[in-house]
Short mmCIF file of C-alpha atoms in Angstrom, two decimals:
data_model
loop_
_atom_site.label_atom_id
_atom_site.label_comp_id
_atom_site.label_asym_id
_atom_site.label_seq_id
_atom_site.Cartn_x
_atom_site.Cartn_y
_atom_site.Cartn_z
CA UNK H 28 0.00 0.00 0.00
CA UNK H 29 2.97 2.36 0.41
CA UNK H 30 3.37 2.28 -3.35
CA UNK H 31 -0.27 3.17 -3.86
CA UNK H 32 -0.17 6.17 -1.53
CA UNK H 33 3.07 7.43 -3.04
CA UNK H 34 1.64 7.01 -6.52
CA UNK H 35 -1.23 9.34 -5.80
CA UNK H 36 0.39 11.67 -3.30
CA UNK H 37 3.14 12.74 -5.67
CA UNK H 38 2.24 15.09 -8.52
CA UNK H 39 2.45 12.32 -11.09
CA UNK H 40 3.47 12.41 -14.64
CA UNK H 41 3.45 8.78 -15.57
CA UNK H 42 5.75 7.35 -18.15
CA UNK H 43 6.06 3.68 -18.86
CA UNK H 44 9.46 2.19 -19.49
CA UNK H 45 10.25 0.40 -22.67
CA UNK H 46 8.42 -2.90 -22.66
CA UNK H 47 10.06 -4.01 -25.81
CA UNK H 48 13.11 -6.19 -26.26
CA UNK H 49 15.59 -4.39 -28.48
CA UNK H 50 16.15 -7.31 -30.85
CA UNK H 51 14.96 -7.63 -34.41
CA UNK H 52 12.25 -10.20 -35.25
CA UNK H 53 11.25 -10.67 -31.60
CA UNK H 54 8.55 -9.73 -29.16
CA UNK H 55 8.46 -9.68 -25.39
CA UNK H 56 6.12 -9.96 -22.44
CA UNK H 57 8.20 -8.41 -19.67
CA UNK H 58 7.12 -6.39 -16.65
CA UNK H 59 7.08 -2.60 -16.65
CA UNK H 60 8.46 0.08 -14.37
CA UNK H 61 6.05 2.90 -13.63
CA UNK H 62 7.76 6.26 -13.61
CA UNK H 63 6.01 8.78 -11.41
CA UNK H 64 7.12 12.40 -10.98
CA UNK H 65 10.76 11.68 -10.42
CA UNK H 66 10.33 8.35 -8.64
CA UNK H 67 10.08 4.86 -10.10
CA UNK H 68 8.12 2.00 -8.60
CA UNK H 69 7.92 -1.62 -9.66
CA UNK H 70 4.34 -2.46 -10.50
CA UNK H 71 3.26 -6.06 -9.90
CA UNK H 72 -0.15 -5.84 -11.58
CA UNK H 73 -2.03 -6.36 -8.33
CA UNK H 74 -5.70 -5.54 -7.96
CA UNK H 75 -4.95 -2.89 -5.33
CA UNK H 76 -6.77 0.35 -6.01
CA UNK H 77 -4.18 3.12 -6.67
CA UNK H 78 -5.89 5.83 -4.68
CA UNK H 79 -5.85 7.51 -1.31
CA UNK H 80 -9.25 9.16 -1.01
CA UNK H 81 -8.07 11.22 1.96
CA UNK H 82 -4.96 12.67 0.39
CA UNK H 83 -4.27 16.21 1.53
CA UNK H 84 -4.17 17.71 -1.94
CA UNK H 85 -7.90 17.28 -2.44
CA UNK H 86 -8.90 18.51 1.04
CA UNK H 87 -6.54 21.41 1.68
CA UNK H 88 -7.31 25.12 1.55
CA UNK H 89 -5.31 27.00 -1.06
CA UNK H 90 -3.38 30.06 0.09
CA UNK H 91 -1.86 31.91 -2.88
CA UNK H 92 1.42 33.61 -2.12
CA UNK H 93 1.91 35.49 -5.37
CA UNK H 94 4.83 35.03 -7.74
CA UNK H 95 8.18 34.24 -6.15
CA UNK H 96 10.74 37.01 -6.40
CA UNK H 97 14.03 35.43 -7.45
CA UNK H 98 16.55 36.86 -5.01
CA UNK H 99 20.34 37.14 -5.29
CA UNK H 100 20.30 37.23 -9.10
CA UNK H 101 21.78 40.39 -10.59
CA UNK H 102 21.00 41.72 -14.05
CA UNK H 103 24.31 40.40 -15.44
CA UNK H 104 23.73 36.94 -14.01
CA UNK H 105 20.76 36.57 -16.35
CA UNK H 106 23.13 36.43 -19.31
CA UNK H 107 24.98 33.39 -20.64
CA UNK H 108 28.13 35.46 -21.08
CA UNK H 109 28.41 36.10 -17.34
CA UNK H 110 28.71 32.38 -16.63
CA UNK H 111 30.80 31.65 -19.72
CA UNK H 112 33.40 34.15 -18.46
CA UNK H 113 33.87 32.03 -15.31
CA UNK H 114 34.92 28.96 -17.33
CA UNK H 115 38.61 28.48 -18.08
CA UNK H 116 38.20 27.00 -21.56
CA UNK H 117 34.52 27.29 -22.57
CA UNK H 118 35.14 26.29 -26.19
CA UNK H 119 36.78 22.95 -25.47
CA UNK H 120 34.78 20.17 -27.12
CA UNK H 121 33.30 17.94 -24.43
CA UNK H 122 32.29 15.13 -26.79
CA UNK H 123 32.78 14.79 -30.54
CA UNK H 124 29.85 13.75 -32.71
CA UNK H 125 31.17 10.19 -32.82
CA UNK H 126 31.42 10.20 -29.03
CA UNK H 127 27.86 11.52 -28.77
CA UNK H 128 26.69 8.64 -30.95
CA UNK H 129 28.53 6.29 -28.59
CA UNK H 130 26.92 8.06 -25.64
CA UNK H 131 23.45 7.54 -27.13
CA UNK H 132 24.18 3.84 -27.60
CA UNK H 133 25.31 3.73 -23.98
CA UNK H 134 22.03 5.33 -22.87
CA UNK H 135 19.91 2.96 -24.96
CA UNK H 136 21.72 0.03 -23.39
CA UNK H 137 21.64 1.25 -19.79
CA UNK H 138 18.28 3.02 -19.46
CA UNK H 139 14.89 1.33 -19.61
CA UNK H 140 13.41 4.82 -20.00
CA UNK H 141 14.62 5.18 -23.61
CA UNK H 142 13.39 3.35 -26.70
CA UNK H 143 15.81 2.67 -29.52
CA UNK H 144 13.25 3.01 -32.27
CA UNK H 145 15.95 2.41 -34.91
CA UNK H 146 16.30 -1.22 -33.78
CA UNK H 147 12.75 -1.71 -32.60
CA UNK H 148 11.43 -5.31 -32.72
CA UNK H 149 9.13 -6.32 -35.53
CA UNK H 150 6.51 -7.63 -33.09
CA UNK H 151 5.31 -6.68 -29.60
CA UNK H 152 3.29 -8.79 -27.15
CA UNK H 153 -0.43 -7.97 -27.19
CA UNK H 154 -0.77 -9.17 -23.59
CA UNK H 155 1.95 -6.77 -22.45
CA UNK H 156 0.25 -3.80 -24.03
CA UNK H 157 -3.10 -4.83 -22.55
CA UNK H 158 -1.61 -4.92 -19.07
CA UNK H 159 0.12 -1.61 -19.60
CA UNK H 160 -3.09 0.10 -20.71
CA UNK H 161 -5.03 -1.48 -17.85
CA UNK H 162 -2.62 -0.10 -15.26
CA UNK H 163 -2.85 3.40 -16.75
CA UNK H 164 -6.63 3.11 -16.81
CA UNK H 165 -6.69 2.15 -13.11
CA UNK H 166 -4.70 5.27 -12.19
CA UNK H 167 -7.41 7.48 -13.65
CA UNK H 168 -10.47 5.37 -12.83
CA UNK H 169 -10.01 5.10 -9.08
CA UNK H 170 -8.93 8.63 -8.28
CA UNK H 171 -11.11 11.72 -8.41
CA UNK H 172 -10.24 14.14 -11.20
CA UNK H 173 -11.82 17.31 -12.54
CA UNK H 174 -11.80 18.53 -16.13
CA UNK H 175 -10.84 21.90 -17.57
CA UNK H 176 -14.19 23.34 -16.49
CA UNK H 177 -13.60 22.00 -12.95
CA UNK H 178 -16.37 19.44 -13.26
CA UNK H 179 -15.82 16.00 -11.72
CA UNK H 180 -14.91 13.42 -14.35
CA UNK H 181 -17.36 10.54 -14.33
CA UNK H 182 -15.92 7.03 -14.04
CA UNK H 183 -18.11 5.94 -16.93
CA UNK H 184 -16.25 8.42 -19.12
CA UNK H 185 -12.91 6.85 -18.14
CA UNK H 186 -14.41 3.44 -18.90
CA UNK H 187 -15.49 4.65 -22.32
CA UNK H 188 -11.94 5.86 -23.06
CA UNK H 189 -10.46 2.50 -22.16
CA UNK H 190 -13.12 0.54 -24.02
CA UNK H 191 -12.36 2.53 -27.17
CA UNK H 192 -8.89 0.95 -27.40
CA UNK H 193 -8.77 -1.68 -30.15
CA UNK H 194 -6.69 -4.71 -29.19
CA UNK H 195 -6.06 -7.36 -31.85
CA UNK H 196 -7.03 -10.98 -31.26
CA UNK H 197 -3.53 -12.15 -32.15
CA UNK H 198 -0.82 -12.77 -29.53
CA UNK H 199 1.51 -10.23 -31.06
CA UNK H 200 1.25 -6.87 -32.75
CA UNK H 201 3.24 -5.99 -35.85
CA UNK H 202 5.20 -2.77 -35.65
CA UNK H 203 4.22 0.12 -37.93
CA UNK H 204 6.37 3.13 -38.79
CA UNK H 205 5.25 6.75 -38.85
CA UNK H 206 6.40 10.36 -38.91
CA UNK H 207 4.69 13.25 -37.16
CA UNK H 208 3.20 15.60 -39.75
CA UNK H 209 2.45 18.37 -37.25
CA UNK H 210 3.04 19.33 -33.66
CA UNK H 211 1.07 16.99 -31.41
CA UNK H 212 0.70 15.97 -27.77
CA UNK H 213 1.43 12.51 -26.40
CA UNK H 214 -1.29 11.48 -23.94
CA UNK H 215 -1.53 8.70 -21.35
CA UNK H 216 -5.01 7.82 -22.56
CA UNK H 217 -6.66 8.54 -25.92
CA UNK H 218 -8.51 11.67 -24.83
CA UNK H 219 -8.25 15.45 -25.11
CA UNK H 220 -9.98 15.96 -21.77
CA UNK H 221 -7.91 17.67 -19.07
CA UNK H 222 -7.49 15.44 -16.02
CA UNK H 223 -6.73 17.79 -13.13
CA UNK H 224 -6.14 17.14 -9.46
CA UNK H 225 -7.68 20.43 -8.35
CA UNK H 226 -8.36 24.03 -9.33
CA UNK H 227 -4.97 25.14 -8.03
CA UNK H 228 -3.05 23.03 -10.52
CA UNK H 229 -5.39 23.81 -13.42
CA UNK H 230 -2.39 24.08 -15.77
CA UNK H 231 -1.08 20.59 -14.95
CA UNK H 232 -2.96 18.02 -17.01
CA UNK H 233 -2.20 14.54 -15.70
CA UNK H 234 -2.86 12.92 -19.08
CA UNK H 235 -0.11 14.97 -20.70
CA UNK H 236 3.09 12.98 -21.26
CA UNK H 237 5.03 15.02 -23.78
CA UNK H 238 4.75 16.88 -27.06
CA UNK H 239 6.49 16.32 -30.38
CA UNK H 240 7.29 18.39 -33.45
CA UNK H 241 6.94 17.86 -37.17
CA UNK H 242 9.24 15.12 -38.40
CA UNK H 243 9.48 13.13 -35.16
CA UNK H 244 9.91 9.43 -36.01
CA UNK H 245 7.44 7.13 -34.25
CA UNK H 246 6.66 3.46 -33.81
CA UNK H 247 2.88 2.84 -33.98
CA UNK H 248 1.34 -0.13 -32.17
CA UNK H 249 -2.35 0.36 -31.36
CA UNK H 250 -5.32 2.42 -32.45
CA UNK H 251 -8.73 3.27 -31.04
CA UNK H 252 -11.90 1.77 -32.45
CA UNK H 253 -12.86 5.12 -33.94
CA UNK H 254 -9.31 5.44 -35.42
CA UNK H 255 -8.94 8.94 -33.99
CA UNK H 256 -5.98 7.99 -31.78
CA UNK H 257 -2.82 5.92 -32.26
CA UNK H 258 -0.53 4.54 -29.55
CA UNK H 259 3.05 5.43 -30.44
CA UNK H 260 6.57 5.04 -29.14
CA UNK H 261 9.20 7.77 -29.57
CA UNK H 262 12.79 7.77 -28.34
CA UNK H 263 11.80 9.19 -24.97
CA UNK H 264 8.06 8.71 -24.47
CA UNK H 265 5.10 6.42 -25.13
CA UNK H 266 1.44 7.28 -25.38
CA UNK H 267 -1.49 8.27 -27.55
CA UNK H 268 -1.40 10.85 -30.34
CA UNK H 269 -4.10 11.99 -32.72
CA UNK H 270 -4.01 9.84 -35.84
CA UNK H 271 -4.55 12.90 -38.04
CA UNK H 272 -1.14 14.22 -36.87
CA UNK H 273 0.94 11.30 -38.13
CA UNK H 274 1.50 9.53 -41.44
CA UNK H 275 2.48 5.91 -41.83
CA UNK H 276 5.42 4.92 -43.98
CA UNK H 277 7.70 2.02 -44.88
CA UNK H 278 10.53 0.82 -42.67
CA UNK H 279 13.04 1.94 -45.29
CA UNK H 280 11.68 5.49 -45.53
CA UNK H 281 11.55 5.61 -41.73
CA UNK H 282 15.19 4.52 -41.48
CA UNK H 283 16.31 6.91 -44.22
CA UNK H 284 14.62 9.80 -42.42
CA UNK H 285 16.37 9.02 -39.13
CA UNK H 286 19.78 8.52 -40.73
CA UNK H 287 19.72 11.53 -43.06
CA UNK H 288 23.24 13.03 -42.94
CA UNK H 289 22.50 16.44 -44.47
CA UNK H 290 20.22 18.13 -41.95
CA UNK H 291 19.55 21.23 -39.91
CA UNK H 292 18.85 21.52 -36.20
CA UNK H 293 16.71 24.30 -34.72
CA UNK H 294 18.91 26.25 -32.30
CA UNK H 295 16.46 28.94 -31.20
CA UNK H 296 13.57 28.24 -28.83
CA UNK H 297 11.53 28.00 -32.01
CA UNK H 298 11.65 28.94 -35.66
CA UNK H 299 8.88 29.64 -38.13
CA UNK H 300 8.20 27.45 -41.16
CA UNK H 301 7.13 29.15 -44.39
CA UNK H 302 5.75 27.77 -47.64
CA UNK H 303 7.73 30.21 -49.82
CA UNK H 304 11.34 31.40 -49.84
CA UNK H 305 10.20 35.02 -49.35
CA UNK H 306 9.06 33.89 -45.87
CA UNK H 307 5.59 35.39 -46.18
CA UNK H 308 3.32 32.32 -46.22
CA UNK H 309 3.37 31.02 -42.66
CA UNK H 310 2.88 27.30 -42.04
CA UNK H 311 3.86 26.48 -38.42
CA UNK H 312 6.80 26.68 -36.06
CA UNK H 313 9.18 24.04 -34.72
CA UNK H 314 11.10 24.01 -31.46
CA UNK H 315 14.71 23.79 -30.33
CA UNK H 316 16.55 20.56 -31.28
CA UNK H 317 14.08 19.63 -34.06
CA UNK H 318 16.00 17.99 -36.92
CA UNK H 319 14.97 18.23 -40.61
CA UNK H 320 16.73 17.27 -43.90
CA UNK H 321 18.20 20.11 -46.00
CA UNK H 322 17.22 20.45 -49.64
CA UNK H 323 18.89 23.76 -50.57
CA UNK H 324 20.65 26.81 -49.12
CA UNK H 325 20.02 30.25 -50.61
CA UNK H 326 22.38 33.24 -50.61
CA UNK H 327 20.09 35.35 -48.39
CA UNK H 328 20.43 32.88 -45.49
CA UNK H 329 17.18 31.11 -46.31
CA UNK H 330 17.21 27.33 -45.93
CA UNK H 331 14.92 24.98 -47.83
CA UNK H 332 14.11 21.77 -45.93
CA UNK H 333 11.60 18.99 -46.35
CA UNK H 334 8.86 18.02 -43.93
CA UNK H 335 6.50 15.04 -43.90
CA UNK H 336 2.93 15.71 -44.91
CA UNK H 337 -0.23 13.63 -44.96
CA UNK H 338 -2.38 13.43 -48.07
CA UNK H 339 -6.17 13.18 -48.05
CA UNK H 340 -5.75 9.43 -48.48
CA UNK H 341 -3.42 9.22 -45.48
CA UNK H 342 -0.34 8.63 -47.61
CA UNK H 343 3.01 10.14 -46.65
CA UNK H 344 4.55 12.71 -48.96
CA UNK H 345 7.28 15.28 -48.42
CA UNK H 346 6.93 19.02 -48.93
CA UNK H 347 9.43 21.83 -49.38
CA UNK H 348 9.34 24.54 -46.73
CA UNK H 349 11.65 27.43 -45.84
CA UNK H 350 13.37 28.59 -42.67
CA UNK H 351 15.37 31.60 -41.57
CA UNK H 352 19.01 30.49 -41.31
CA UNK H 353 19.53 32.59 -38.19
CA UNK H 354 17.47 30.14 -36.14
CA UNK H 355 19.13 26.92 -37.25
CA UNK H 356 22.49 25.17 -37.54
CA UNK H 357 23.62 22.86 -40.31
CA UNK H 358 24.24 19.66 -38.37
CA UNK H 359 24.37 19.43 -34.61
CA UNK H 360 26.07 22.13 -32.58
CA UNK H 361 29.55 21.51 -31.19
CA UNK H 362 29.19 20.21 -27.62
CA UNK H 363 30.98 22.87 -25.58
CA UNK H 364 30.18 24.61 -22.32
CA UNK H 365 29.75 27.92 -24.16
CA UNK H 366 27.23 26.46 -26.58
CA UNK H 367 25.26 24.68 -23.85
CA UNK H 368 24.92 27.88 -21.83
CA UNK H 369 23.96 29.89 -24.89
CA UNK H 370 21.27 27.34 -25.76
CA UNK H 371 19.95 27.26 -22.21
CA UNK H 372 19.74 31.05 -21.85
CA UNK H 373 17.70 31.33 -25.05
CA UNK H 374 14.92 29.80 -22.95
CA UNK H 375 15.21 32.37 -20.16
CA UNK H 376 11.69 33.58 -19.20
CA UNK H 377 9.98 31.01 -21.47
CA UNK H 378 6.63 30.06 -19.90
CA UNK H 379 6.55 26.80 -17.95
CA UNK H 380 4.25 24.12 -19.35
CA UNK H 381 3.73 20.63 -17.92
CA UNK H 382 4.67 17.94 -20.43
CA UNK H 383 5.55 20.53 -23.06
CA UNK H 384 1.86 21.33 -23.55
CA UNK H 385 1.19 24.10 -26.06
CA UNK H 386 4.84 24.18 -27.11
CA UNK H 387 6.44 25.49 -23.92
CA UNK H 388 8.90 23.53 -21.74
CA UNK H 389 8.70 21.95 -18.34
CA UNK H 390 11.90 21.13 -16.44
CA UNK H 391 12.81 17.95 -18.30
CA UNK H 392 11.66 19.21 -21.72
CA UNK H 393 13.99 22.18 -21.21
CA UNK H 394 16.93 19.86 -20.52
CA UNK H 395 16.10 17.59 -23.47
CA UNK H 396 15.84 20.49 -25.92
CA UNK H 397 19.10 22.07 -24.80
CA UNK H 398 21.15 18.87 -25.04
CA UNK H 399 19.23 17.65 -28.08
CA UNK H 400 20.83 20.55 -29.97
CA UNK H 401 24.09 18.57 -29.77
CA UNK H 402 22.60 15.22 -30.76
CA UNK H 403 22.22 13.79 -27.26
CA UNK H 404 19.04 11.70 -26.84
CA UNK H 405 17.85 12.06 -23.26
CA UNK H 406 14.86 10.46 -21.51
CA UNK H 407 11.58 12.24 -20.79
CA UNK H 408 11.63 12.45 -17.00
CA UNK H 409 13.81 13.93 -14.31
CA UNK H 410 14.88 10.73 -12.54
CA UNK H 411 15.78 9.09 -15.84
CA UNK H 412 17.72 12.18 -16.92
CA UNK H 413 19.85 12.24 -13.78
CA UNK H 414 20.82 8.65 -14.57
CA UNK H 415 22.00 9.70 -18.03
CA UNK H 416 25.37 11.12 -17.06
CA UNK H 417 28.64 9.46 -16.26
CA UNK H 418 29.52 10.93 -12.88
CA UNK H 419 26.43 10.51 -10.72
CA UNK H 420 26.84 11.42 -7.08
CA UNK H 421 24.27 10.91 -4.35
CA UNK H 422 24.57 13.86 -2.01
CA UNK H 423 24.86 13.52 1.72
CA UNK H 424 21.52 14.11 3.39
CA UNK H 425 22.43 15.41 6.83
CA UNK H 426 24.80 18.24 6.03
CA UNK H 427 24.69 21.99 6.51
CA UNK H 428 23.75 24.22 3.58
CA UNK H 429 27.35 25.41 3.22
CA UNK H 430 28.71 21.85 3.21
CA UNK H 431 26.13 20.70 0.67
CA UNK H 432 26.88 23.70 -1.56
CA UNK H 433 30.58 22.88 -1.48
CA UNK H 434 29.85 19.25 -2.31
CA UNK H 435 27.68 20.26 -5.28
CA UNK H 436 30.34 22.64 -6.60
CA UNK H 437 33.11 20.05 -6.23
CA UNK H 438 31.11 17.31 -8.00
CA UNK H 439 29.80 19.32 -10.95
CA UNK H 440 31.01 21.02 -14.12
CA UNK H 441 29.23 24.21 -15.25
CA UNK H 442 26.90 23.77 -18.24
CA UNK H 443 27.20 19.99 -18.53
CA UNK H 444 26.08 18.92 -15.04
CA UNK H 445 22.48 18.49 -13.94
CA UNK H 446 21.00 18.55 -10.43
CA UNK H 447 18.05 16.45 -9.31
CA UNK H 448 15.47 16.48 -6.56
CA UNK H 449 12.38 14.24 -6.69
CA UNK H 450 10.23 15.63 -9.48
CA UNK H 451 12.60 18.34 -10.70
CA UNK H 452 15.76 18.63 -12.84
CA UNK H 453 18.04 21.67 -13.17
CA UNK H 454 21.11 22.71 -15.19
CA UNK H 455 24.11 23.79 -13.12
CA UNK H 456 25.67 26.96 -14.55
CA UNK H 457 28.37 27.82 -12.01
CA UNK H 458 28.89 29.30 -8.58
CA UNK H 459 28.93 32.77 -7.10
CA UNK H 460 30.58 33.25 -3.70
CA UNK H 461 30.55 29.49 -3.10
CA UNK H 462 26.82 29.33 -3.89
CA UNK H 463 25.69 27.02 -6.72
CA UNK H 464 23.50 28.61 -9.41
CA UNK H 465 21.15 26.94 -11.87
CA UNK H 466 18.89 27.65 -14.81
CA UNK H 467 15.64 25.66 -14.83
CA UNK H 468 12.00 25.59 -15.88
CA UNK H 469 9.95 25.66 -12.69
CA UNK H 470 6.22 25.73 -11.97
CA UNK H 471 6.48 27.10 -8.43
CA UNK H 472 7.01 26.20 -4.82
CA UNK H 473 4.43 24.78 -2.48
CA UNK H 474 4.34 23.74 1.14
CA UNK H 475 1.89 23.17 3.95
CA UNK H 476 1.33 25.25 7.05
CA UNK H 477 -0.69 22.28 8.26
CA UNK H 478 -2.64 19.50 6.60
CA UNK H 479 -5.47 21.88 5.76
CA UNK H 480 -3.54 24.92 4.45
CA UNK H 481 -1.54 24.59 1.29
CA UNK H 482 0.61 27.56 0.27
CA UNK H 483 1.61 27.87 -3.39
CA UNK H 484 4.03 30.46 -4.75
CA UNK H 485 4.13 30.49 -8.54
CA UNK H 486 7.08 31.09 -10.87
CA UNK H 487 5.90 29.44 -14.12
CA UNK H 488 8.90 30.14 -16.32
CA UNK H 489 12.57 29.43 -16.98
CA UNK H 490 14.69 31.30 -14.46
CA UNK H 491 18.23 31.68 -13.17
CA UNK H 492 18.40 31.16 -9.42
CA UNK H 493 20.41 29.73 -6.60
CA UNK H 494 19.04 26.81 -4.61
CA UNK H 495 17.43 28.85 -1.83
CA UNK H 496 13.92 28.75 -3.34
CA UNK H 497 11.65 27.29 -0.65
CA UNK H 498 14.02 28.05 2.22
CA UNK H 499 12.15 28.38 5.52
CA UNK H 500 9.10 26.42 4.34
CA UNK H 501 7.91 23.02 5.53
CA UNK H 502 9.33 21.34 2.43
CA UNK H 503 12.66 23.11 2.67
CA UNK H 504 14.83 24.74 0.03
CA UNK H 505 15.84 23.25 -3.29
CA UNK H 506 19.31 22.93 -1.80
CA UNK H 507 17.98 20.89 1.10
CA UNK H 508 16.01 18.65 -1.28
CA UNK H 509 18.67 18.06 -3.98
CA UNK H 510 19.67 14.41 -3.82
CA UNK H 511 21.77 13.72 -6.92
CA UNK H 512 24.11 15.42 -9.38
CA UNK H 513 25.49 14.06 -12.63
CA UNK H 514 27.63 15.17 -15.57
CA UNK H 515 26.70 14.42 -19.17
CA UNK H 516 29.90 12.88 -20.49
CA UNK H 517 30.98 9.51 -21.90
CA UNK H 518 32.22 6.61 -19.81
CA UNK H 519 36.00 6.47 -19.50
#
């Protein structure tokens, strides 16, 4: 029952680990690991009801405390250059592109939280997927949720969502290949309905897993009976997307798209896509670290790329579109501390958005987009990300703030080290007067005066700060709660 209470008490974003053996021509029926807001729990498929009807979130009084004022951050500290100037050799290459490829292989091998869709098996166990979907269904059936209009979600509605999933009668499901033809959200269940804990966290939809951009390669496994939703697997997430937002293709086209050598990467927080080289016919925008094949470069710094598009008959075709060269790089960026900081600070003041909803980052999306600019493939969630480095350190729990700060500084490298506390991930940028500083996407800080009074102070954006946020509250400061640090390098 401890698992059940933890599952509901935490602010969960649930991701399921890869349930697929990474061998060609095979399928598997292995257990899953449920990944919940920075913590992972082994799920044994029991019939226990995953709910605590008396949890304090649903019964507490909300006391707003206004936006948090970020203290001890000067005007200059909100610039990448300030932190770059503190680094002895900021342009030294941390990993070459070949080493980054080796790092990605290392991550695919070591982390159950990533899916190597390039070597995905041809078949997947139907029984495994049924169990997976049943466990997700139970999470939302047995707990009280409200929708975007703050109305209680009826259990019959949740039943209808689950019953709409179309499972084949065969023991195994054949893998299909697809590309995203537009921005789309990945959902835990095939539904657009917001599943909210309460009115306070109205901007945190518990069905939201992640979001993907045009051109994202996907493995497709299931569909709904009305064919409006498809269950897909990306490198870092699994869930349901709208079928209208993807196009199916052959394995060869899928592989060619992934392995295209002549490509651009978006290096700004986003860049607009146009249908003409004069950049007047707007189509959409794509976000940082999105990769697309180059077709042609023009003298006026306009780049022609191709994107996947869906025809009226659901066939995949490719279309020419145009980008401003100022927002992109040909190939991945060189992995240096300077470049990482410059990428991170482009996000400064970007709105926070749980699961990347509506195109804005949450803490782990921010980290993935920054390091994705260099070709690194990182997992979706904070706990998985902290396991992605090569120098993980578990910090001592019972130490003074000054001792813990010194330990963090001694174990980290500016720009390429990440800090973790349950449910949150941050990028270490350096220290000022023996105080560690970070840049991170943060929703806010909450604590309890007692079990009936919940205080929430909002931030809701990407900020530079030290680790004193939350100091003096019942939960304690970020510094007090940081448990792990790691550096994103290759094994020696």
